mmCIF file of C-alpha atoms in Angstrom:
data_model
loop_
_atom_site.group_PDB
_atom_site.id
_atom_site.type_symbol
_atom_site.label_atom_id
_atom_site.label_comp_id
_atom_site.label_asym_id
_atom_site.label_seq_id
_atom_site.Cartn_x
_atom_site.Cartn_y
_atom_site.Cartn_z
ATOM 1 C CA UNK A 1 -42.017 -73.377 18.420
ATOM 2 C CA UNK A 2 -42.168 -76.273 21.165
ATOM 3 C CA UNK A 3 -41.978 -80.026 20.026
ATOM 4 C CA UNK A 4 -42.724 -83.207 22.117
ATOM 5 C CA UNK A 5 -40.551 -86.460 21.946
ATOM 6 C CA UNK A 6 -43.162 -88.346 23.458
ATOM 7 C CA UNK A 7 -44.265 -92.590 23.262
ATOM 8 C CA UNK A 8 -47.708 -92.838 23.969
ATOM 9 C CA UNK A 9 -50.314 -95.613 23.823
ATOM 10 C CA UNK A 10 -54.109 -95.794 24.586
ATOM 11 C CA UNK A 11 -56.921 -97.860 25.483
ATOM 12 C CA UNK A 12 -59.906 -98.163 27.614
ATOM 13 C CA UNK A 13 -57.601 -97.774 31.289
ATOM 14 C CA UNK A 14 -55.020 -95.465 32.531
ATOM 15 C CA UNK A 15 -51.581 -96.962 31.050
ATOM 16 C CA UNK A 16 -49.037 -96.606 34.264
ATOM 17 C CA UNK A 17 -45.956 -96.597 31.950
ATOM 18 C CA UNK A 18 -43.598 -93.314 32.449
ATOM 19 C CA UNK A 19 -44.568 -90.639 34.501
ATOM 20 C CA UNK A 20 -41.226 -89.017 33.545
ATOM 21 C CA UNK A 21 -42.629 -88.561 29.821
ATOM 22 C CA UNK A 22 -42.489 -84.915 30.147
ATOM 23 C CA UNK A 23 -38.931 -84.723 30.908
ATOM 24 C CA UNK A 24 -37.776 -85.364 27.706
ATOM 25 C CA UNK A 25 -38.973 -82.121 25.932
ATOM 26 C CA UNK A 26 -36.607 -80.701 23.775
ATOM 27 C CA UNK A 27 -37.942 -77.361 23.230
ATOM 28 C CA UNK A 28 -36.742 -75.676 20.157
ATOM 29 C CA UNK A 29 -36.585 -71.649 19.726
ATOM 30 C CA UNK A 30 -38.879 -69.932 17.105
ATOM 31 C CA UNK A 31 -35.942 -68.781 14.608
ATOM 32 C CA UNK A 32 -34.924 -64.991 15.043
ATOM 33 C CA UNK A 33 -34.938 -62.738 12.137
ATOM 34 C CA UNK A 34 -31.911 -63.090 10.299
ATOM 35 C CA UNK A 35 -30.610 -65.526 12.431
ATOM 36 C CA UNK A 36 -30.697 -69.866 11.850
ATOM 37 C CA UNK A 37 -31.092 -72.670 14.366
ATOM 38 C CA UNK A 38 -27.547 -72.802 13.325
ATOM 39 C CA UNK A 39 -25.989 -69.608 13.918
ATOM 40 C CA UNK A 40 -27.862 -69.901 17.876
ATOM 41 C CA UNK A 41 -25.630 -69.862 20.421
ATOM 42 C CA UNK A 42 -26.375 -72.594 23.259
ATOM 43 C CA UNK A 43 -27.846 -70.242 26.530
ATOM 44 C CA UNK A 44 -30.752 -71.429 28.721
ATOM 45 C CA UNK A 45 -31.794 -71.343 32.506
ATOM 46 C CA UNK A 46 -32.652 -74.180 35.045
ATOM 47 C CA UNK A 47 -35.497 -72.454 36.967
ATOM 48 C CA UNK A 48 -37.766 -73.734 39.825
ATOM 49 C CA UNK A 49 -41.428 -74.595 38.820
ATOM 50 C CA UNK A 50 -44.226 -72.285 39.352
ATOM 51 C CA UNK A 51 -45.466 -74.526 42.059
ATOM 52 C CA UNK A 52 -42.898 -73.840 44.535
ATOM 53 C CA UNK A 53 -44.689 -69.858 44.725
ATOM 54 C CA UNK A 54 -47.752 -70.896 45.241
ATOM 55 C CA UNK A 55 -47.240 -73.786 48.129
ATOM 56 C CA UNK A 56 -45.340 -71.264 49.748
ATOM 57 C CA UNK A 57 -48.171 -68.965 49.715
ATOM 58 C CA UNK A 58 -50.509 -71.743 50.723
ATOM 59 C CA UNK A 59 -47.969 -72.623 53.408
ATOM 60 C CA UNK A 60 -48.349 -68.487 55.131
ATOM 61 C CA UNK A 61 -52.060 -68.368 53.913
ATOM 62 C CA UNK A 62 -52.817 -71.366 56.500
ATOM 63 C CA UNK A 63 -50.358 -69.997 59.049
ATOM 64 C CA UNK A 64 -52.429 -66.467 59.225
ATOM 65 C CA UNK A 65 -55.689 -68.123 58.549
ATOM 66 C CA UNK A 66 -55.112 -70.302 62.252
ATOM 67 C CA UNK A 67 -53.588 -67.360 64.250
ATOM 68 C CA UNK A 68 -56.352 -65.482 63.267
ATOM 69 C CA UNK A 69 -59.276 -67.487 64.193
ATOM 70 C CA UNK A 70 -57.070 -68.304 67.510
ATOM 71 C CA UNK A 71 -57.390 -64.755 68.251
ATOM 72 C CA UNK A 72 -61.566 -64.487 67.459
ATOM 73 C CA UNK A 73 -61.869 -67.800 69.388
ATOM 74 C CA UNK A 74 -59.149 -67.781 72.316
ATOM 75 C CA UNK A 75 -58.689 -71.155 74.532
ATOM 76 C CA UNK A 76 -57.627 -71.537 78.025
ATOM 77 C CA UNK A 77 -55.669 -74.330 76.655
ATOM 78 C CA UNK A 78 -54.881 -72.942 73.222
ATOM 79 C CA UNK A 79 -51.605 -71.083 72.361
ATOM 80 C CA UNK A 80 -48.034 -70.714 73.894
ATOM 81 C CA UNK A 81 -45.345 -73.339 72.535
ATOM 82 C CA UNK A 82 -47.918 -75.899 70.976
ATOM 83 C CA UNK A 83 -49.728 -72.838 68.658
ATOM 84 C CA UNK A 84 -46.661 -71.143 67.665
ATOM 85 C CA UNK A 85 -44.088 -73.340 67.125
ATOM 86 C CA UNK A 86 -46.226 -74.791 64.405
ATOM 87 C CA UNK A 87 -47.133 -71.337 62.673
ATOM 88 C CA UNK A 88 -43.458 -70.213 63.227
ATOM 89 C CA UNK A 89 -42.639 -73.295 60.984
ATOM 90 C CA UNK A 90 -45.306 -73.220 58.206
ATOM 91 C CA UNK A 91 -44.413 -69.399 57.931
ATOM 92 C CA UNK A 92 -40.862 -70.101 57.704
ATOM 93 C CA UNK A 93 -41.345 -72.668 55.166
ATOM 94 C CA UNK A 94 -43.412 -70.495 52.970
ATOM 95 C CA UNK A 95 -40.874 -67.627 53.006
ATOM 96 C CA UNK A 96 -37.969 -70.036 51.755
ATOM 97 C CA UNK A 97 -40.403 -71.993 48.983
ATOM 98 C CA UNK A 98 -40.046 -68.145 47.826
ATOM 99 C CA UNK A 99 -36.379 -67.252 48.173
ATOM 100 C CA UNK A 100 -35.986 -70.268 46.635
ATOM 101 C CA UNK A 101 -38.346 -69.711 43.834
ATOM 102 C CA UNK A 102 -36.502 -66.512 42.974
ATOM 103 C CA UNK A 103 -32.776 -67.407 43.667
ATOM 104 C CA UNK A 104 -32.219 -70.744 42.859
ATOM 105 C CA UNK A 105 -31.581 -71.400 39.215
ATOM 106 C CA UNK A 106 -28.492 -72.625 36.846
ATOM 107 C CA UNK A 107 -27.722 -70.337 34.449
ATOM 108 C CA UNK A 108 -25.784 -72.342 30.589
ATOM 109 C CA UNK A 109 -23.452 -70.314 28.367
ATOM 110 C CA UNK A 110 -22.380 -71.616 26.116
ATOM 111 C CA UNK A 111 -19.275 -74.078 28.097
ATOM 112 C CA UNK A 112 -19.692 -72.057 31.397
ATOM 113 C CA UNK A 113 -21.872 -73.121 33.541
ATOM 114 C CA UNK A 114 -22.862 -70.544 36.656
ATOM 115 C CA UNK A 115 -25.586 -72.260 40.065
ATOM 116 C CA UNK A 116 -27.260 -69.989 42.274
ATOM 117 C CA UNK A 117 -28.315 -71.600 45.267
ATOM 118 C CA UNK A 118 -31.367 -70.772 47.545
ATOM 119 C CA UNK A 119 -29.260 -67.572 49.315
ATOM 120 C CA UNK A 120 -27.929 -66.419 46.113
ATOM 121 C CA UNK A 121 -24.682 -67.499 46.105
ATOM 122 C CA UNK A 122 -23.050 -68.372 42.712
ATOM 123 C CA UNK A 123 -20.491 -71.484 42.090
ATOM 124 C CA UNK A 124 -19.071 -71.452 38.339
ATOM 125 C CA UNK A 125 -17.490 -74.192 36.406
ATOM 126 C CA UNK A 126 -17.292 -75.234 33.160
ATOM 127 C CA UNK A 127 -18.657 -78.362 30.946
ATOM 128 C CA UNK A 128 -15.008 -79.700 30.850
ATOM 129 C CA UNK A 129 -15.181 -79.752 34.989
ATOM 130 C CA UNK A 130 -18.370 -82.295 35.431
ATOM 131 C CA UNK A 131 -17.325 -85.830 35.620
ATOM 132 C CA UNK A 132 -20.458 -87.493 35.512
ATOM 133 C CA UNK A 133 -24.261 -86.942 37.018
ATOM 134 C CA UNK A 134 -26.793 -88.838 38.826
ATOM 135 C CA UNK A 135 -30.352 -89.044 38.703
ATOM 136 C CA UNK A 136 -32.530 -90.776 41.442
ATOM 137 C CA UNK A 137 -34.198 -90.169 44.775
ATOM 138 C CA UNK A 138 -33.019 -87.500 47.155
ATOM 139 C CA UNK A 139 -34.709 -86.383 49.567
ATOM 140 C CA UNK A 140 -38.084 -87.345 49.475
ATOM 141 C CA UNK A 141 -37.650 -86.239 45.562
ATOM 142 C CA UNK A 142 -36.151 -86.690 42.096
ATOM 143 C CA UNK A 143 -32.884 -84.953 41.944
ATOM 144 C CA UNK A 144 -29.788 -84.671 39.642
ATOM 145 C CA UNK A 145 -26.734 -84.509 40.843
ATOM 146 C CA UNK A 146 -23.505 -82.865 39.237
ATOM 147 C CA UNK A 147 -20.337 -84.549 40.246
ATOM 148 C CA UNK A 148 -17.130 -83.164 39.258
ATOM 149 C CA UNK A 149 -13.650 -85.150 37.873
ATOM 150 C CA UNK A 150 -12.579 -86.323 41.515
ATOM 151 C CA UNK A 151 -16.214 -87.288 42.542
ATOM 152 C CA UNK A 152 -17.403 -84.305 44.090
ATOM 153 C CA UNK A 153 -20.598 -82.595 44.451
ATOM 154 C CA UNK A 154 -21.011 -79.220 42.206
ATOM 155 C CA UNK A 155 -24.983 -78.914 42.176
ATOM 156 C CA UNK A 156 -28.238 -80.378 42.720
ATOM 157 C CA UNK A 157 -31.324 -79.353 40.801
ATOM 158 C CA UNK A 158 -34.637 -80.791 41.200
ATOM 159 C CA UNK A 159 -35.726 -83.146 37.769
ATOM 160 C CA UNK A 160 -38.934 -81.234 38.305
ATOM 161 C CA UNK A 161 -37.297 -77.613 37.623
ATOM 162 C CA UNK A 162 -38.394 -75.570 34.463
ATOM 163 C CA UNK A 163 -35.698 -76.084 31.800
ATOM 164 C CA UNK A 164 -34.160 -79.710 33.432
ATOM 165 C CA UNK A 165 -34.853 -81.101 29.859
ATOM 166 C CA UNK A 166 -33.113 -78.693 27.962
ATOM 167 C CA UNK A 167 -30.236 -79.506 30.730
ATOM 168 C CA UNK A 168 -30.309 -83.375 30.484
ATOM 169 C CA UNK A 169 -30.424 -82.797 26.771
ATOM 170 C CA UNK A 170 -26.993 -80.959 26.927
ATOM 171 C CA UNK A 171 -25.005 -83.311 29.304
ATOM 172 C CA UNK A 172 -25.979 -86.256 27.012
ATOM 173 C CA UNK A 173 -24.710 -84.031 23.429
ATOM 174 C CA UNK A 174 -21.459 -83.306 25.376
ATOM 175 C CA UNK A 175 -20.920 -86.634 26.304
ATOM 176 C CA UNK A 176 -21.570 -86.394 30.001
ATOM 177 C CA UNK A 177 -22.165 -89.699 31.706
ATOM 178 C CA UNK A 178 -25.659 -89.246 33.148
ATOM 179 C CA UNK A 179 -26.757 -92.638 35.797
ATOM 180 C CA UNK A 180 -30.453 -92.734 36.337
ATOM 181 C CA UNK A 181 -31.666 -94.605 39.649
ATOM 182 C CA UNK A 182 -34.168 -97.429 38.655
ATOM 183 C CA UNK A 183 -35.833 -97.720 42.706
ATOM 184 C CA UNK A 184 -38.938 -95.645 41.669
ATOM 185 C CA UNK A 185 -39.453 -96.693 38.063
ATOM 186 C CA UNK A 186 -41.181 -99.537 36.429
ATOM 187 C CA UNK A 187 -39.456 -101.597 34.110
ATOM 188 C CA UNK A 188 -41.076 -100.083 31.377
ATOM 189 C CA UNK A 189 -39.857 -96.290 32.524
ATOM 190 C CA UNK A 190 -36.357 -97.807 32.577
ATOM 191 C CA UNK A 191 -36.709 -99.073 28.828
ATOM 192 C CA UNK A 192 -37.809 -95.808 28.227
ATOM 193 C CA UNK A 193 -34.733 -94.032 29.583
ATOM 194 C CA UNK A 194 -32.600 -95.885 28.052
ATOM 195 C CA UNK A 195 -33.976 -95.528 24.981
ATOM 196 C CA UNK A 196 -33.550 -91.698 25.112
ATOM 197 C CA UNK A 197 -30.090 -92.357 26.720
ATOM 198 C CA UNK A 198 -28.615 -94.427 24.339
ATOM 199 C CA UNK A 199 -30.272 -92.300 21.228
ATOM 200 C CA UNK A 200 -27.136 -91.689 17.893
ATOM 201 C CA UNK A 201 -27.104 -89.242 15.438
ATOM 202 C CA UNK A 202 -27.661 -89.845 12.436
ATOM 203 C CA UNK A 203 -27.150 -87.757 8.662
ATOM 204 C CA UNK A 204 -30.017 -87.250 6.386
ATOM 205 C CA UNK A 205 -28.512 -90.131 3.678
ATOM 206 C CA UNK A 206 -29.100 -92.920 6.710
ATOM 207 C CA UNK A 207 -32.800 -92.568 7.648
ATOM 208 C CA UNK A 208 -34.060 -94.194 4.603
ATOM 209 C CA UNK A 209 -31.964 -97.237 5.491
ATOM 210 C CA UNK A 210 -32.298 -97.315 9.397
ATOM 211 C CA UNK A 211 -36.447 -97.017 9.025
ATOM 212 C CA UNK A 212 -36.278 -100.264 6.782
ATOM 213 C CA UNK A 213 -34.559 -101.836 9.240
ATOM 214 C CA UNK A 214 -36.270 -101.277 11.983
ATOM 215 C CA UNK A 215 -39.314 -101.918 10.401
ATOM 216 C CA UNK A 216 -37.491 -105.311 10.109
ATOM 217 C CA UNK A 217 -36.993 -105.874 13.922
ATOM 218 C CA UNK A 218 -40.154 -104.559 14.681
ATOM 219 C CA UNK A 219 -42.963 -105.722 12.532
ATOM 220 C CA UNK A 220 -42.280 -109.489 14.171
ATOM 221 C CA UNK A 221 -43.395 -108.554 17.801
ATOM 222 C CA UNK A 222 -46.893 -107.176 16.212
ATOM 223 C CA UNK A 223 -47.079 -110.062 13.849
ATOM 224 C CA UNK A 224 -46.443 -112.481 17.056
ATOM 225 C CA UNK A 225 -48.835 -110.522 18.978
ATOM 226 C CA UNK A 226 -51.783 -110.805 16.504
ATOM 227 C CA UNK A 227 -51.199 -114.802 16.459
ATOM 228 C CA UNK A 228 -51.180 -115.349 20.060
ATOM 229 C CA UNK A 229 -54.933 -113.339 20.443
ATOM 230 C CA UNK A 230 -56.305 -114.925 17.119
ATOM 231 C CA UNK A 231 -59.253 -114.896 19.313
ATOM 232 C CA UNK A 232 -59.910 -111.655 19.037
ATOM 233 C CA UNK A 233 -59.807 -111.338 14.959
ATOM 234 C CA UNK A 234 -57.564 -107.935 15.168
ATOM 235 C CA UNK A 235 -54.607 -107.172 13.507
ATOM 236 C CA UNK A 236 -51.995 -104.028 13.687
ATOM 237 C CA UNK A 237 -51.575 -101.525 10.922
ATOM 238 C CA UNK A 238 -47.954 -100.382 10.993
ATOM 239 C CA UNK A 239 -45.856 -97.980 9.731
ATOM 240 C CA UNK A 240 -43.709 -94.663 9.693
ATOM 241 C CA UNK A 241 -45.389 -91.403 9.659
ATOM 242 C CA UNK A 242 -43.064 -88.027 8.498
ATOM 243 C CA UNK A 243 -44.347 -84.884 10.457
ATOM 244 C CA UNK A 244 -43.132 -80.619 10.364
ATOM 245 C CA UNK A 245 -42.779 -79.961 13.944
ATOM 246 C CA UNK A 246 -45.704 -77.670 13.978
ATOM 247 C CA UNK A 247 -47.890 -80.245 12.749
ATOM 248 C CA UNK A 248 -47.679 -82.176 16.292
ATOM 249 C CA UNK A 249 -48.896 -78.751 17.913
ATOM 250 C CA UNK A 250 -52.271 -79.227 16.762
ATOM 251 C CA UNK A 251 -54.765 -80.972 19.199
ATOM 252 C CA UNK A 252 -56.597 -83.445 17.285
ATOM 253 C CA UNK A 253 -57.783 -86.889 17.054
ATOM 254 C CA UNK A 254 -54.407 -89.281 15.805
ATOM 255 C CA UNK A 255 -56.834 -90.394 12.445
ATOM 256 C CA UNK A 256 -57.312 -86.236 12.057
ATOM 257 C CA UNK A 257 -53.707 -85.306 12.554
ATOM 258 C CA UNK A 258 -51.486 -84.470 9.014
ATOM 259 C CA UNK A 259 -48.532 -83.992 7.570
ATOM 260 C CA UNK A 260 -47.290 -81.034 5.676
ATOM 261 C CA UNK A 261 -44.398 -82.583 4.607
ATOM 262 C CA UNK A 262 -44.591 -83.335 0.746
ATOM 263 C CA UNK A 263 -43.330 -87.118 -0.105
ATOM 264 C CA UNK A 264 -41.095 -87.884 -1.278
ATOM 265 C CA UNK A 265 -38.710 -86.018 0.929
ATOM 266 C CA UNK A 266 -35.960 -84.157 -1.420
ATOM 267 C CA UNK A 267 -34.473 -82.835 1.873
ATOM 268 C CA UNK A 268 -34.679 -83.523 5.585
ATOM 269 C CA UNK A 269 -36.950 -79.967 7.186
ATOM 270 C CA UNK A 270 -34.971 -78.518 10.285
ATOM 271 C CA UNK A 271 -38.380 -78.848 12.288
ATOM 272 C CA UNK A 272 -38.862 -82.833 11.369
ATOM 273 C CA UNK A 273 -40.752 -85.964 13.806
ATOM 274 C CA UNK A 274 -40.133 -89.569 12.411
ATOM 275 C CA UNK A 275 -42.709 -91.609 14.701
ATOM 276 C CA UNK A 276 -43.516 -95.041 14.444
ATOM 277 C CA UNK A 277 -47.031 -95.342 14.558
ATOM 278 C CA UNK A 278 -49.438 -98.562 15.063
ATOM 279 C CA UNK A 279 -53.549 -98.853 15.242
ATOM 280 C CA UNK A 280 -55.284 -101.431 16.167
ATOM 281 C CA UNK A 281 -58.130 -103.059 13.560
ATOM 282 C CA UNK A 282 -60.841 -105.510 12.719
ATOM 283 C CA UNK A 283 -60.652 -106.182 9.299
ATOM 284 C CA UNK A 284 -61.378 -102.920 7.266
ATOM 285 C CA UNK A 285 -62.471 -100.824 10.412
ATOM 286 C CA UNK A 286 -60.335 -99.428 13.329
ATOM 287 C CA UNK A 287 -60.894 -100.405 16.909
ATOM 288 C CA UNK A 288 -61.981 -97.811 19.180
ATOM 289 C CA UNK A 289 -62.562 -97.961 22.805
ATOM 290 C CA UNK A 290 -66.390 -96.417 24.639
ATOM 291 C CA UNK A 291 -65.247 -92.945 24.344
ATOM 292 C CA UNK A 292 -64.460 -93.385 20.213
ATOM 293 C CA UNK A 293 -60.778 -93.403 20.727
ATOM 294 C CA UNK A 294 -58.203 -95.403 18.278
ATOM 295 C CA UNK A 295 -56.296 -98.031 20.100
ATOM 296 C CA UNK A 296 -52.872 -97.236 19.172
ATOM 297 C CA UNK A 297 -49.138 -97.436 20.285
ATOM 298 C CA UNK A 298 -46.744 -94.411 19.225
ATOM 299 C CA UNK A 299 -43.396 -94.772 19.350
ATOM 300 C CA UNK A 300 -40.887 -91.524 18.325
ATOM 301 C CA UNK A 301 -38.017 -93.090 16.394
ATOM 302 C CA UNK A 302 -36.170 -90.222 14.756
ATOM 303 C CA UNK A 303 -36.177 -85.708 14.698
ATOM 304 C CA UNK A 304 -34.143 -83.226 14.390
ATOM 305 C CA UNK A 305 -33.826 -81.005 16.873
ATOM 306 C CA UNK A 306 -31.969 -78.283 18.312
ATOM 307 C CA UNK A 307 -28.235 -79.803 19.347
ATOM 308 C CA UNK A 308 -26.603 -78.592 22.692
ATOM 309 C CA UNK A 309 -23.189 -79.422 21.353
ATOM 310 C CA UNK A 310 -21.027 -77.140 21.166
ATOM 311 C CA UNK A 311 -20.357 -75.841 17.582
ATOM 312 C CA UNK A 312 -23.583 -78.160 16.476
ATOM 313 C CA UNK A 313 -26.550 -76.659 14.866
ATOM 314 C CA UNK A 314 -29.384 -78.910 14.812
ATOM 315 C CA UNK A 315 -28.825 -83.098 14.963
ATOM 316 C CA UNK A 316 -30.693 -85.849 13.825
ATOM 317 C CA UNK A 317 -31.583 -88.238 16.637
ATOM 318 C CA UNK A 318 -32.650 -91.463 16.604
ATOM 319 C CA UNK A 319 -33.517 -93.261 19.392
ATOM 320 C CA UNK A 320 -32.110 -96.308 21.194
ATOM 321 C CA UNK A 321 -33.610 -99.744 19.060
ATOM 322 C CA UNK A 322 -33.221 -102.268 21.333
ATOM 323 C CA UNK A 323 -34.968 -100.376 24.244
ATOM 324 C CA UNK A 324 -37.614 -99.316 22.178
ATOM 325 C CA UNK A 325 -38.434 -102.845 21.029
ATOM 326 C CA UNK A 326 -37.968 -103.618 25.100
ATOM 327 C CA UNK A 327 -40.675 -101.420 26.193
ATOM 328 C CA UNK A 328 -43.024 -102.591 23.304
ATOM 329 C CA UNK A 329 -42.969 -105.657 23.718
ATOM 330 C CA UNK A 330 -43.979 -105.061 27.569
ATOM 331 C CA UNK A 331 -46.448 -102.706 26.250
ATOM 332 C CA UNK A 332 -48.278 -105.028 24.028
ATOM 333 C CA UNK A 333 -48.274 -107.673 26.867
ATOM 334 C CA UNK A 334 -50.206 -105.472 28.971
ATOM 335 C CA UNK A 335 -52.767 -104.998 25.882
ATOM 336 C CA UNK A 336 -53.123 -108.390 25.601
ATOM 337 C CA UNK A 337 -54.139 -108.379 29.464
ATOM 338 C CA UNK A 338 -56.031 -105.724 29.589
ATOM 339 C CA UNK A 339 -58.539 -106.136 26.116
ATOM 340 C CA UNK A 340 -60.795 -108.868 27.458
ATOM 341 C CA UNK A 341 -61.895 -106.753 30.086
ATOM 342 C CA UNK A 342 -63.250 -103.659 28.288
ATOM 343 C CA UNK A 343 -65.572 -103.207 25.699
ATOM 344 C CA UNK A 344 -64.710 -102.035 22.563
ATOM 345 C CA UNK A 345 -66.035 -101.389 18.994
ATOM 346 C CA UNK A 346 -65.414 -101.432 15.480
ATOM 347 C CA UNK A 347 -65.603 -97.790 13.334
ATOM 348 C CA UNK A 348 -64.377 -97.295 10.034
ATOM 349 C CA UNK A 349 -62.524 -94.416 9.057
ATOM 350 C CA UNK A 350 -59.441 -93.005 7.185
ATOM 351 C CA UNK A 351 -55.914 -91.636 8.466
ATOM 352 C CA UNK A 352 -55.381 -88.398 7.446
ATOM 353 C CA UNK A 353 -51.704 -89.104 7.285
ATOM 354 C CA UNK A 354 -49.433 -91.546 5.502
ATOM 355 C CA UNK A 355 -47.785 -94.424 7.785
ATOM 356 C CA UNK A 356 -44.724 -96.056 5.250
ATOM 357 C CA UNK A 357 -42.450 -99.015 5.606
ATOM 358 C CA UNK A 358 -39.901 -96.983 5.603
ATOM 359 C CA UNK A 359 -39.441 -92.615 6.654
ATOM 360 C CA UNK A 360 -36.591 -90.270 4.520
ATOM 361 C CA UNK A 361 -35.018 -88.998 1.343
ATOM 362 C CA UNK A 362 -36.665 -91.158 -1.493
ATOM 363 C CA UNK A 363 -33.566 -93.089 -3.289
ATOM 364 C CA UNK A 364 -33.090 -96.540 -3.771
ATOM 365 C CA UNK A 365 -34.503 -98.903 -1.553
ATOM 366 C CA UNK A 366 -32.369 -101.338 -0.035
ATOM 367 C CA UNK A 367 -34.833 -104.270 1.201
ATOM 368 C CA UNK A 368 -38.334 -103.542 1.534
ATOM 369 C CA UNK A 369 -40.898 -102.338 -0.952
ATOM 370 C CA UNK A 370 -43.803 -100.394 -0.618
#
């Protein structure tokens, strides 16, 4: 089973928030026979993407395509230096996208750590050698960086590589100080980040309380945001939804989607997505843009997940509040920009799913009521 920490929000345009959504993906392994998330030891792979085949095949297709029609359709000025330095190049270039494809990987065991670069040549160290990591442009891409305790270099991987979240994921558990470069992101990435950056863990017994809370912060900056565009006679419907990790799997409409968690919680589910939800309506019907889509702003706040720790089973995250409250309150800004110049309509329907003032183990409630 896969699960998605994701934010998300929607209207009528393309939102140009955080490309880099995708990098936090924490994917969690279907449980073995006989075997819990617990008992799992920590072993996973830093691969190159798929892509890196395939341009190199495009690269030698397009080499071989041009000698070939040079040789059907020969040129008195055609060839020597100017034809086959080129294809030399483009060939060459295509034959390393695959060496590196197949060679270049970091292999995680547990503490050791073991990189393979591009001609197959291994450097080992363990999680007790890396000093700290940066990630930010290099080289005409995104790149991580592994420093060690005196500053220098062990590795570079690529922050598009298959298995970099499962990586940046286990440098933050163990404490690793991990720098992101801000030159390429929008403030709104950078919230973002940090939000995932500055996530705590959190026991079962605390979610109840740390929900009400943030409902607390949080339900000002909609309430300030519906008085400012009175104009528009739309409110926010708030609240924490409780989802299984398979029930996030299922590709639906958000008013379809459902829970198959029973509330009250007795217990806290080692597959389990606390997510902040918000919908936009008119009154007693939903908003919905030309295409019959809910205007709404999701916002992960809390899951348990698989922990990269070392001699930690699963762990309750929950992510950073301040940055989350950072990016939404950029977030709705832009929706305030951006609604007068679409069209939308007004539908009424039902949520499938239950949004709460507050998400956890039903006990007593410390502030809010339902």
């Amino acid at each position: 089973m896969s699960s998605k920490r994701y934010y998300e929000s929607k209207w009528d345009f393309e939102v140009p928030v955080c490309g880099w959504r995708e990098w936090f993906i924490i994917e969690e392994k279907t449980e073995k026979p006989g075997m819990s998330m617990e008992q799992e030891k920590i072993q996973f792979q830093v691969k190159e993407n798929r892509a890196e085949p395939v341009c190199g095949m495009l690269a030698i297709g397009v080499a071989v395509f041009i000698f070939i029609m040079w040789l059907r359709h020969p040129s008195g000025r055609g060839g020597g230096l100017l034809l086959f330095v080129p294809l030399i190049f483009m060939i060459t270039v295509g034959l390393l996208a695959f060496v590196d494809y197949f060679h270049r990987k970091l292999l995680v065991d547990e503490m050791n750590i073991c990189y393979v670069n591009i001609f197959g040549k291994e450097k080992r160290f363990t999680l007790d050698e890396i000093g700290f990591c940066k990630v930010g442009a290099g080289g005409g891409q995104d790149v991580l960086v592994l420093y060690d305790l005196l500053g220098g270099k062990l590795c570079k991987l690529g922050t598009d590589m298959r298995g970099f979240a499962q990586f940046h994921q286990y440098l933050l558990d163990n404490r690793v100080r991990v720098e992101w470069s801000g030159k390429r992101m929008s403030g709104q990435a950078m919230h973002w980040v940090d939000a995932v950056q500055g996530e705590s863990a959190v026991c079962e017994e605390e979610i109840r309380k740390c929900t009400e809370k943030f409902y607390e912060k949080i339900a000002p900056i909609f309430r300030e945001w519906e008085k400012r565009n009175r104009k528009f006679h739309v409110s926010w419907e708030i609240g924490f939804a409780q989802y299984a990790g398979d029930d996030l799997t299922k590709r639906c409409r958000l008013r379809e989607r459902t829970s198959s968690l029973h509330e009250p919680l007795e217990t806290i589910p080692l597959s389990y997505e606390c997510i902040f939800e918000a919908y936009l309506k008119s009154e007693d019907a939903y908003i919905v843009d030309s295409r019959g889509r809910e205007i709404y702003i999701i916002l992960p706040y809390l899951a348990r997940t698989k922990s990269y720790q070392i001699g930690e089973g699963t762990r309750i995250r929950k992510m950073d509040e301040g940055s989350l409250q950072e990016w939404l309150t950029e977030e709705l800004m832009g929706l305030e920009r951006e609604l007068p110049k679409h069209r939308y309509r007004r539908e009424k329907f039902h949520l499938c799913h239950k949004l709460s003032l507050y998400a956890g183990i039903e006990g007593e409630v410390s502030g809010l009521r339902q």
